[in-house]
Coordinates of C-alpha atoms and ligand atoms in Angstrom, one line a residue:
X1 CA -24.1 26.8 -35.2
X2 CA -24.6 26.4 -39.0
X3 CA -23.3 22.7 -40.0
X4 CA -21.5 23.0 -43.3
X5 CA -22.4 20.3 -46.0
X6 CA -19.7 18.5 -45.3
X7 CA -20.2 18.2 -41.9
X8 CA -23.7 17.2 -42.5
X9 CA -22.6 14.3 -45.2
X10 CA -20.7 12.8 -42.6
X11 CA -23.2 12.9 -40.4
X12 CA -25.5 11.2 -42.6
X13 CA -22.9 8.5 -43.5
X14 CA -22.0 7.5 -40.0
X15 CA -23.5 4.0 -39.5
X16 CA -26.3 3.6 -37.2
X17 CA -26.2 2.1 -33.4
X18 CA -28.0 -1.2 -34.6
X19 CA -26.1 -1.5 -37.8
X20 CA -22.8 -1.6 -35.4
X21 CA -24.4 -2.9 -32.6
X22 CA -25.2 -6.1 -35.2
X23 CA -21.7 -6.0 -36.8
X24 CA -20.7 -6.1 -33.0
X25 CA -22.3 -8.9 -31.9
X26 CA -21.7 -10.7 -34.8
X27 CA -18.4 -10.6 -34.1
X28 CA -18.0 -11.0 -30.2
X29 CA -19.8 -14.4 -29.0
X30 CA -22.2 -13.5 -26.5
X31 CA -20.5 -15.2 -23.6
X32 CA -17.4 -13.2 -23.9
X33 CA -18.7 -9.8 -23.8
X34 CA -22.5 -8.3 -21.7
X35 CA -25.0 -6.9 -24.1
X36 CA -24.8 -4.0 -22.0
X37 CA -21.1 -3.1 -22.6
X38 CA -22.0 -3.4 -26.1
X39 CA -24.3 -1.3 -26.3
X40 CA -22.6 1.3 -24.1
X41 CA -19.2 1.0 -26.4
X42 CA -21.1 1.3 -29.7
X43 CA -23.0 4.6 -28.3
X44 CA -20.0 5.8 -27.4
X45 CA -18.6 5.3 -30.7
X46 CA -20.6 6.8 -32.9
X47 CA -21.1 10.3 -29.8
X48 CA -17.1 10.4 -30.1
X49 CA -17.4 10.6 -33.9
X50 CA -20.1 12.9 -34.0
X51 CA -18.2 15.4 -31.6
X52 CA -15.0 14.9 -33.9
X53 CA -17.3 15.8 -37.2
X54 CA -18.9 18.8 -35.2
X55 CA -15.4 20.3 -34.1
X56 CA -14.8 20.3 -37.8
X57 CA -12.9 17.4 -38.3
X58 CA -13.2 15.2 -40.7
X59 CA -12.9 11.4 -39.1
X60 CA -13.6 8.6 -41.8
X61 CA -16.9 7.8 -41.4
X62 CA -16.8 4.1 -42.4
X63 CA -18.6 1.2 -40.7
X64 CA -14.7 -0.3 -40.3
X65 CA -13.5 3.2 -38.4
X66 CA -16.6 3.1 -36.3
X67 CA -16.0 -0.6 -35.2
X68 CA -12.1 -0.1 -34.2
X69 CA -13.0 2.8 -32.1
X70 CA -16.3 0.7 -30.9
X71 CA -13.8 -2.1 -29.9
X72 CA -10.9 0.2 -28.1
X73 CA -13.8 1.5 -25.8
X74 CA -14.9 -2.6 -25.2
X75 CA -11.5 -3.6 -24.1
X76 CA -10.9 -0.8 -22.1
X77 CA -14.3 -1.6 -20.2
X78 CA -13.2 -4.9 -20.0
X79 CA -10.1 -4.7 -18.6
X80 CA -10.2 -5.1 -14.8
X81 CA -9.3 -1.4 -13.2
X82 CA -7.6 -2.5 -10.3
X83 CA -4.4 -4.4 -12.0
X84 CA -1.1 -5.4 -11.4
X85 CA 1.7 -3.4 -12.4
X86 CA 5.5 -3.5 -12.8
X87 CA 6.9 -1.5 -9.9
X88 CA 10.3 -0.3 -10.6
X89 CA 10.8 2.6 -8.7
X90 CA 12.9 0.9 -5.9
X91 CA 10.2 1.8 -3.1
X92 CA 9.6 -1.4 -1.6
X93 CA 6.6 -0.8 0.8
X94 CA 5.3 1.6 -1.7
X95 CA 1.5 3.3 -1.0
X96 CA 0.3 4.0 -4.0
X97 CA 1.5 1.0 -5.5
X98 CA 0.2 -1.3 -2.9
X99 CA 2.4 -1.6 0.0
X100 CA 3.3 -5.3 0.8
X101 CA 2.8 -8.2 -1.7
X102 CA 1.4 -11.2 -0.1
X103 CA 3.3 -14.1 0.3
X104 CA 2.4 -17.0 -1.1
X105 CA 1.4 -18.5 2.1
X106 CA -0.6 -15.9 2.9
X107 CA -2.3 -15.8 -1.1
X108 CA -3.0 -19.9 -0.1
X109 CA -4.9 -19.4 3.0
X110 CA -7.4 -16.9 1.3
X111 CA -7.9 -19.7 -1.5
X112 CA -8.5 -21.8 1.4
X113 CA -11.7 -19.7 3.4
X114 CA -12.4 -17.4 0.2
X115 CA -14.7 -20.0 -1.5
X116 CA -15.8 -21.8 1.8
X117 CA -17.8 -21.3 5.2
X118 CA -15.0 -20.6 8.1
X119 CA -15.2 -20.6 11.7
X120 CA -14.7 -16.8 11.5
X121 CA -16.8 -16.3 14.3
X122 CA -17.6 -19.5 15.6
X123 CA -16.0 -21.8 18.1
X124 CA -15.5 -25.2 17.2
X125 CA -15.1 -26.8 20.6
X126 CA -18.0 -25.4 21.9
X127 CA -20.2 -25.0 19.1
X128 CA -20.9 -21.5 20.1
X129 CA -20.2 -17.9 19.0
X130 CA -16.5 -17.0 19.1
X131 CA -14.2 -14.0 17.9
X132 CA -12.6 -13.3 14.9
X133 CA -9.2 -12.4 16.6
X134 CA -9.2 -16.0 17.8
X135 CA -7.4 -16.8 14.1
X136 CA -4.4 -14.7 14.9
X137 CA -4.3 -13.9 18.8
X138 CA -2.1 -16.8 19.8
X139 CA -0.1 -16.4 17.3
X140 CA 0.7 -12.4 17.6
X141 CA 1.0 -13.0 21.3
X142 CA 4.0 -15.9 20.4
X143 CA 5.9 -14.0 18.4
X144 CA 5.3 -10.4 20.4
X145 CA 5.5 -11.4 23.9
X146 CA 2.5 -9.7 24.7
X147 CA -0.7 -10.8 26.8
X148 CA -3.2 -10.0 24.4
X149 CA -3.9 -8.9 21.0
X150 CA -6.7 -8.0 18.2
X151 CA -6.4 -6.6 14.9
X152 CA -8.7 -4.1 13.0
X153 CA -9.2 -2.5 9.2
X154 CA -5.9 -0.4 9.5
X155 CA -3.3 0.9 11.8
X156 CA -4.6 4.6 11.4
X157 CA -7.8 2.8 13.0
X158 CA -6.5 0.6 15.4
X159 CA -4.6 4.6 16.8
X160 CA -8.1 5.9 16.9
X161 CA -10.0 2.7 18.6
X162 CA -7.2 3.0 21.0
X163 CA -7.4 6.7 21.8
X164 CA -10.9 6.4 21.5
X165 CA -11.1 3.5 24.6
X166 CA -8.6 5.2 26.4
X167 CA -8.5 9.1 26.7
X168 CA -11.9 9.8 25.7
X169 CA -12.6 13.2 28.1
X170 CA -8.9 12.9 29.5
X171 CA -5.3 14.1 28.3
X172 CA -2.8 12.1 25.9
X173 CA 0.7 13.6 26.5
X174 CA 2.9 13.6 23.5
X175 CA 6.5 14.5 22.5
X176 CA 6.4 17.8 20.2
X177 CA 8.9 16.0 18.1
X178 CA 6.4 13.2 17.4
X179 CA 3.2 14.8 16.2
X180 CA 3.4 12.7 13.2
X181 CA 1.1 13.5 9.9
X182 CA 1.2 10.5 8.1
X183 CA 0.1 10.8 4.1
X184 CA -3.6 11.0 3.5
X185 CA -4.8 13.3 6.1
X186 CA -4.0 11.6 9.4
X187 CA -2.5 13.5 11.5
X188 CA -2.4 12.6 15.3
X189 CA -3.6 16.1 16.6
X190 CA -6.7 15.5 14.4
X191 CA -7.2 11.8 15.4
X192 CA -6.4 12.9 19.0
X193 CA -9.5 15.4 18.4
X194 CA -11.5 13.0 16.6
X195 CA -10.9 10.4 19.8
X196 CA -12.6 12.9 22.1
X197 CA -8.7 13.2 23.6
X198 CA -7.1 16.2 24.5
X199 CA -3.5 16.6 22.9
X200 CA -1.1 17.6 25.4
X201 CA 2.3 18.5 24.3
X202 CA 4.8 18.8 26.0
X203 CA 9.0 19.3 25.0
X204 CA 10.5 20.7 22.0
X205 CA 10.5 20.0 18.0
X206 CA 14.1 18.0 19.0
X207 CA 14.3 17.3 22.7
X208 CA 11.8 15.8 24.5
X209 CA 12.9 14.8 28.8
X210 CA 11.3 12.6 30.7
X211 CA 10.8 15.8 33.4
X212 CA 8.7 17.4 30.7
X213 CA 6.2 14.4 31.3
X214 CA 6.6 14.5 34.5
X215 CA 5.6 18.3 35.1
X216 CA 2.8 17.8 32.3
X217 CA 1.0 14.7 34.4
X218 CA -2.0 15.9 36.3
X219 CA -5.5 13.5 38.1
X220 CA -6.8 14.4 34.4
X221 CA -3.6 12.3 32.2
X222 CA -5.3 9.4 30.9
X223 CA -2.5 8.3 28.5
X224 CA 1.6 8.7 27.5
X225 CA 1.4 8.0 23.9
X226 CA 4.8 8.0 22.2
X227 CA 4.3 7.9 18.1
X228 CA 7.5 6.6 16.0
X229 CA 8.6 9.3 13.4
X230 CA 7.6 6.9 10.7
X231 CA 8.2 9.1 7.8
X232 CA 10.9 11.9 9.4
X233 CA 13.9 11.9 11.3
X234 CA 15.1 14.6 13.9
X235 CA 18.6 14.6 13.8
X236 CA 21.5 16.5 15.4
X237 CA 20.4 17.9 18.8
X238 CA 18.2 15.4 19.9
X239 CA 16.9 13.5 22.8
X240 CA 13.4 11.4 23.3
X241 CA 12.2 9.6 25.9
X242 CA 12.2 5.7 26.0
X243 CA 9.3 3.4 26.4
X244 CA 11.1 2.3 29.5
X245 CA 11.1 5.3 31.0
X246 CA 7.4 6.6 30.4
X247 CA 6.3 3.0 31.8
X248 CA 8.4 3.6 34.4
X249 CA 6.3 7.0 35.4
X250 CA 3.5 5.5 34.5
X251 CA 3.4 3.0 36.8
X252 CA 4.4 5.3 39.4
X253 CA 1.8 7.9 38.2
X254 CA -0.9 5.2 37.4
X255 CA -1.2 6.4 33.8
X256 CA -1.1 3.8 31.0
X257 CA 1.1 4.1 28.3
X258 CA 1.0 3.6 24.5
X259 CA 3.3 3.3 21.5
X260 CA 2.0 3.8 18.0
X261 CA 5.1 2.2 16.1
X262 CA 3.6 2.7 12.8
X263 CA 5.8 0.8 10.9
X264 CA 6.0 -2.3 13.3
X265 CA 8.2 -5.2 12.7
X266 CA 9.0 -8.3 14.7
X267 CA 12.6 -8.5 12.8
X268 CA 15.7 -7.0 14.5
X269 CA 16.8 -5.4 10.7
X270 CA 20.5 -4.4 12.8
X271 CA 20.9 -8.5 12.2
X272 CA 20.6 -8.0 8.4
X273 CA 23.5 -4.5 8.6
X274 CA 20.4 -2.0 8.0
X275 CA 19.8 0.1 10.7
X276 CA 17.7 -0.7 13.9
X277 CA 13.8 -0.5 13.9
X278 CA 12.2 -0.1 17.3
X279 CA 10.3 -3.9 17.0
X280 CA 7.3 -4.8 18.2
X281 CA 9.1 -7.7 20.7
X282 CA 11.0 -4.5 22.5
X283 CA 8.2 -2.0 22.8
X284 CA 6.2 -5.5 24.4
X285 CA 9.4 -6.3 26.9
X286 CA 9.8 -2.4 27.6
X287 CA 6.2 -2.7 29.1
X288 CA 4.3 -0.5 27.2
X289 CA 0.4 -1.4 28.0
X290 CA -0.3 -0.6 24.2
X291 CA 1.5 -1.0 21.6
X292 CA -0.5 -0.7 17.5
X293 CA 1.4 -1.1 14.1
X294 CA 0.3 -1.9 10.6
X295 CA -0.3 -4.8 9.1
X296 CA 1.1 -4.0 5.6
X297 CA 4.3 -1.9 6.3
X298 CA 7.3 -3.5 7.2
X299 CA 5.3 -6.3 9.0
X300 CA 4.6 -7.7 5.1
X301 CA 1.4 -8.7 5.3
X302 CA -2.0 -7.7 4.0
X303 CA -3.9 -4.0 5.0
X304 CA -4.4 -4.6 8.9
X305 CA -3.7 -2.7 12.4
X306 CA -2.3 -4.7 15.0
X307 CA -2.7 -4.1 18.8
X308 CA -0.9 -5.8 21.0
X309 CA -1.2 -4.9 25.2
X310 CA -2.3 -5.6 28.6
X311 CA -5.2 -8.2 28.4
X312 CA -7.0 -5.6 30.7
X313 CA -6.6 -2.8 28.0
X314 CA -7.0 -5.1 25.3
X315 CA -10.6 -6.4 26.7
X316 CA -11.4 -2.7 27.6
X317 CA -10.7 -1.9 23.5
X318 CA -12.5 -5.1 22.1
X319 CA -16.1 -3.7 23.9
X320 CA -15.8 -0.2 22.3
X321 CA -18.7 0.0 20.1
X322 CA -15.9 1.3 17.2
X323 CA -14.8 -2.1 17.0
X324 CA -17.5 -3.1 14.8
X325 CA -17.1 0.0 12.3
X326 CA -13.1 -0.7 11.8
X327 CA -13.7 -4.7 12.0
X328 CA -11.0 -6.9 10.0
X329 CA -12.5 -8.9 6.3
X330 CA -12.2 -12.3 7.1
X331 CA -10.0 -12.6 3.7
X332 CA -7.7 -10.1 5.6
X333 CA -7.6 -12.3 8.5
X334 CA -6.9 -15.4 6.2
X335 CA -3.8 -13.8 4.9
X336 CA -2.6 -11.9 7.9
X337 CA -2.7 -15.6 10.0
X338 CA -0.6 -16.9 6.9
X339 CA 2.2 -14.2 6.9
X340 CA 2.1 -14.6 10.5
X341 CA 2.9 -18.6 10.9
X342 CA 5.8 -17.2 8.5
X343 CA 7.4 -15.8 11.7
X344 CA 8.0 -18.6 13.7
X345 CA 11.0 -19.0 12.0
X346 CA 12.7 -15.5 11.1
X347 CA 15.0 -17.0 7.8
X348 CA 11.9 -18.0 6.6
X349 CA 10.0 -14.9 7.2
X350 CA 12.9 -12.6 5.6
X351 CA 12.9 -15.8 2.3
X352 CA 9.3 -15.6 1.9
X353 CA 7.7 -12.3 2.6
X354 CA 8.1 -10.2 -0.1
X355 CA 8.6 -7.0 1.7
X356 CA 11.6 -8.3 4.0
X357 CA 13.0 -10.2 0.9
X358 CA 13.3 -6.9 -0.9
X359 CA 14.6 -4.7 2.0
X360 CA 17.2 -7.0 2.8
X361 CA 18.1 -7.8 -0.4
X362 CA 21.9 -6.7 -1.0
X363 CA 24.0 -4.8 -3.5
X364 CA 25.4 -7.5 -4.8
X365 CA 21.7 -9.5 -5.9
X366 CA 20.6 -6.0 -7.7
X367 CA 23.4 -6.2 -9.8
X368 CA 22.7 -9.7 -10.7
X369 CA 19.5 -8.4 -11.9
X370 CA 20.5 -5.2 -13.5
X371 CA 22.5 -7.4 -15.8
X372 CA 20.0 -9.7 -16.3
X373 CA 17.6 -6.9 -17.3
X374 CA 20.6 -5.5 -19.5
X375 CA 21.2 -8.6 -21.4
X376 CA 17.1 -9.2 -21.8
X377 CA 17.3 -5.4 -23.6
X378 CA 20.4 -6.6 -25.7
X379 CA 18.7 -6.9 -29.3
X380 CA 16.6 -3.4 -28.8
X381 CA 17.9 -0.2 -30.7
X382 CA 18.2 1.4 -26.7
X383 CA 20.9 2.5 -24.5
X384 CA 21.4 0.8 -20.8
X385 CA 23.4 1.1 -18.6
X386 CA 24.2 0.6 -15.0
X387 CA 24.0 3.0 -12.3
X388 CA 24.7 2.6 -8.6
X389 CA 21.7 4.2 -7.1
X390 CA 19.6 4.0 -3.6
X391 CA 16.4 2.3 -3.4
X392 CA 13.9 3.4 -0.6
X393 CA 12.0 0.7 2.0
X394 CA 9.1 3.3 1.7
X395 CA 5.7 3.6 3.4
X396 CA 6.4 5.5 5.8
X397 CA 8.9 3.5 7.2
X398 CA 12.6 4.2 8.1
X399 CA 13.0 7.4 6.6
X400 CA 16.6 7.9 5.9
X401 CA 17.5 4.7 4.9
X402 CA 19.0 4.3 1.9
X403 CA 19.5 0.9 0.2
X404 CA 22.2 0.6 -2.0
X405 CA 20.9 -0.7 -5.5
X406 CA 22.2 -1.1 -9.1
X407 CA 19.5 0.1 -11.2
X408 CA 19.5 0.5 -15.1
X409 CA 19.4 3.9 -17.1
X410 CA 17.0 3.4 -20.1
X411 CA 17.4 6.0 -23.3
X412 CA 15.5 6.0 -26.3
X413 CA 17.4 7.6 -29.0
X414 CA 15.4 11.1 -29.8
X415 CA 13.2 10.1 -26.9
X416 CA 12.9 12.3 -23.7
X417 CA 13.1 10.6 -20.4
X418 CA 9.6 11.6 -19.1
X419 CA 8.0 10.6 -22.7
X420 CA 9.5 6.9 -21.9
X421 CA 8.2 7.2 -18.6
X422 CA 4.8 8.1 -20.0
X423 CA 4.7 5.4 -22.6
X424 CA 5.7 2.9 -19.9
X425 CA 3.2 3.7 -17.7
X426 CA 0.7 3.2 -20.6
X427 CA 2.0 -0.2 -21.3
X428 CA 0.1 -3.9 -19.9
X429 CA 0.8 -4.1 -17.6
X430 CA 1.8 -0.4 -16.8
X431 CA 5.6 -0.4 -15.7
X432 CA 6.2 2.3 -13.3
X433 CA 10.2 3.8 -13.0
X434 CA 11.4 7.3 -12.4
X435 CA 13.6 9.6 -13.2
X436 CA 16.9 11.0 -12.3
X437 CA 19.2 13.2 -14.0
X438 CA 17.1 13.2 -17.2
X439 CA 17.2 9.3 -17.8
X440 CA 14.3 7.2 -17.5
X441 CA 15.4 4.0 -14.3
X442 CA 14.2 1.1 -13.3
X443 CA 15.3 -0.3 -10.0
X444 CA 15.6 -3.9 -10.0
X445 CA 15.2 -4.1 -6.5
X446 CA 11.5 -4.1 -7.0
X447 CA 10.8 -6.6 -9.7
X448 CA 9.1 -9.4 -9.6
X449 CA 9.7 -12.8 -11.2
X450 CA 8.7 -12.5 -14.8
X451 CA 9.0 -8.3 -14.7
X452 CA 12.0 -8.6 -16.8
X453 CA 10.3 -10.1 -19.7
X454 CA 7.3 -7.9 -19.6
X455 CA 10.1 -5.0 -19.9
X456 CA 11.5 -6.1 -22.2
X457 CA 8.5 -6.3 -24.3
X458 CA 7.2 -3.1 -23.2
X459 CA 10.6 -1.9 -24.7
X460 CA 10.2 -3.5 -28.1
X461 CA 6.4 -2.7 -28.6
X462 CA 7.9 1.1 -28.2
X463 CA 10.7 0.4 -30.1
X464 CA 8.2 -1.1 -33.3
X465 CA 5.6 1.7 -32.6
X466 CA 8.4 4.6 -34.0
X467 CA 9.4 2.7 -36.6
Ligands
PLP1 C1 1.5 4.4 8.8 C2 1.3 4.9 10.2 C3 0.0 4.9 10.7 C4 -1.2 4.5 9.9 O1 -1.1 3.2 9.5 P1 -2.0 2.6 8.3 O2 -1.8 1.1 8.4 O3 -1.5 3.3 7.1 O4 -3.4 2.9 8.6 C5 -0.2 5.4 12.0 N1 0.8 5.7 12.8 C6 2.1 5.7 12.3 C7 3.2 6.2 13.2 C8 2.4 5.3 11.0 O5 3.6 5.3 10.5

């Protein structure tokens, strides 16, 4: 391609690497920013203006032009990629967003091993090798009921070390209506394959008997699993078979039985006027010889998979060599003991875990903060106002529960609602809302303390950028 002379002017005027790499350093101490990012930002620079002149632009050229662009590309490599943001979309245990914010309790027990050597693996009384579990075993087994417990990476691999163990080369029977894909690819007809189980399924999409086990059990049945419809409901003509009655068959049929609740929770959420959750405590008392949930779902706490059971099964689990491949970070471990010792007393637990806060939080505290968000939005040439609205627990986690919220409708005069939402999500921290009916929402259910402010200036910063 034949440069014209202009093109090739500019070309000639753009500053060199070590004439802005000097104008760079001379105005960054040393300590604040590598050498290397330097480097890489002023490269980048001056290739970005050279692709702008060569596509026939015609950029200013100027050492000041080359700099600003230089020093956008530095703070942008600077700023940490993983970062908080302002969640309010009203999804409490939301995936993509993070799940469950640690308590504070939790947070201070990290703090307390991060920096320092542990007795992860070490027994104090004996001065010989012990188990990680050991940090949180008692205390699962106190609040659960159950005989034994250990925790791994993640619920999805606590299924799979349990399938794994115990229906390697045997059947799993499982309810048509609970072949469950949870998000991101895990689906338990895959893990089942993955195990080295063989998927039997037995019943219909919505009614499942207990005769339909029954007929379906044969000398090569190595497990019942029962999988809670995390993310879907059945609803209308509908039965399913209890954890009673499977451990009831199972006893008499000598096949174990297991029940993936997904979602697990140790708070009855029928004493708070949402609707029931199977808990953990009931699947325990029911009998079930397995029982695996998530750490970071309802439960509140940091990204774990729980399994509670028989100490026979639970033993049996801890030797599979898979263990070691889906073992829990001791940082992990720190926090999960901390949000546990939360649940020896339940009005604590539902005061100081963020995710139980949240769910149970009523009508009535949302519009508290809807009107606090309003009044901080007072002085800004906007439009709120407030709109009764549903918020969503999330995660994969009572599906059809809607939580009554007052959440505030945002306009920008001569501003679309998915521009707003855009701009927002562009802010620092990015503030994340969504939209409904054209307007731009943010659900105060989801904020944190301090949110409101960083709204607000989000807002004005718009606000002062069109004018
Ligand atoms: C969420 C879920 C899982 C996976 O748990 P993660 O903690 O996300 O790995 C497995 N089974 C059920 C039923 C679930 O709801």
């Amino acid at each position: 391609m034949e440069l014209r002379d202009t093109q090739k002017q500019l070309l000639r005027t753009l500053p060199g690497v070590d004439t802005l790499l000097d104008a760079l350093t001379a105005e960054i101490p040393a300590e604040k920013v590598p050498r290397s990012v330097l480097t890489a930002s002023a490269r980048e620079a001056l290739e970005a203006m050279r692709r702008s002149i060569f596509n026939g632009q015609e950029p200013t050229v100027d050492l000041a032009s080359v700099l600003t662009l230089a020093h956008q590309r530095i703070d942008t490599k600077m700023h940490p990629n993983l970062t908080r943001v302002v969640n309010g979309t009203g999804v409490v245990v939301h995936t993509n967003l993070g799940r469950s914010l640690l308590a504070d309790e939790a947070l201070e027990r990290i703090k307390a091993v991060g920096n320092r050597y542990s007795n992860l693996e070490f027994n104090l009384a004996t001065g010989k090798r012990g188990l990680r579990y050991t940090a949180v075993e008692d205390l699962i087994c106190e609040i659960s009921g159950a005989e034994s417990a250990m925790v791994v990476n993640n619920n999805a691999g606590a299924v799979l070390l349990c399938l794994d163990t115990l229906v390697r080369g045997k059947e799993a029977i499982v309810s048509r209506g609970e072949l469950v894909e949870i998000g991101g690819a895990f689906r338990i007809p895959d893990v089942m394959a993955k195990s080295g189980g063989i998927l039997k399924e037995v019943g219909t999409t919505n009614r499942t008997h207990l005769r339909d086990y029954e007929n379906a059990t044969t000398d090569e049945t190595g497990l019942f699993l029962k999988v809670h419809t995390s993310n879907y409901a059945i609803v209308g003509f509908t039965s399913a078979v209890s954890v009673a009655e499977l451990v009831a068959l199972g006893k008499e049929r000598g096949v174990p039985v297991m029940d993936d609740l997904g979602s697990g929770t140790f708070v009855n959420f029928s004493h708070y006027g949402l609707p029931a959750e199977p808990t953990v405590q009931q699947s325990v008392a029911a009998g079930a010889d397995i029982v695996t949930f998530s750490g970071d779902k309802l439960l509140g706490g940091p990204q774990s998979g729980i399994i509670v059971g028989s100490k026979k099964h639970i033993e049996a689990i801890r030797k599979n060599p898979l263990t070691r491949a889906l073992r829990i970070d001791k940082l992990t471990l720190a926090a999960l003991e901390g949000t546990l010792r939360l649940y020896r007393d339940e009005a604590q637990a539902v005061k100081k875990i963020p995710t139980l806060r949240m769910i149970t939080m009523k009508r009535e505290e949302t519009e508290a903060q809807a009107s606090d968000l309003m009044e901080a939005l007072k002085g800004l040439p906007i439009t709120t106002e407030a709109l009764a609205l549903a918020s969503r627990p999330g995660g994969g986690s009572l599906p059809m529960l809607e939580l009554p919220s007052c959440c505030v409708g945002i306009t920008l005069p001569g501003m679309e609602a998915g521009a707003l939402e855009k701009v927002m999500r562009k802010n620092d921290p990015p503030v994340i809302g969504r939209i409904e009916n054209e307007t731009y929402i943010l659900d105060p259910r989801t904020l944190q303390v301090g949110d409101i402010a960083l709204i607000a200036d989000a807002l004005a910063h718009i606000v002062e950028a069109r004018s």
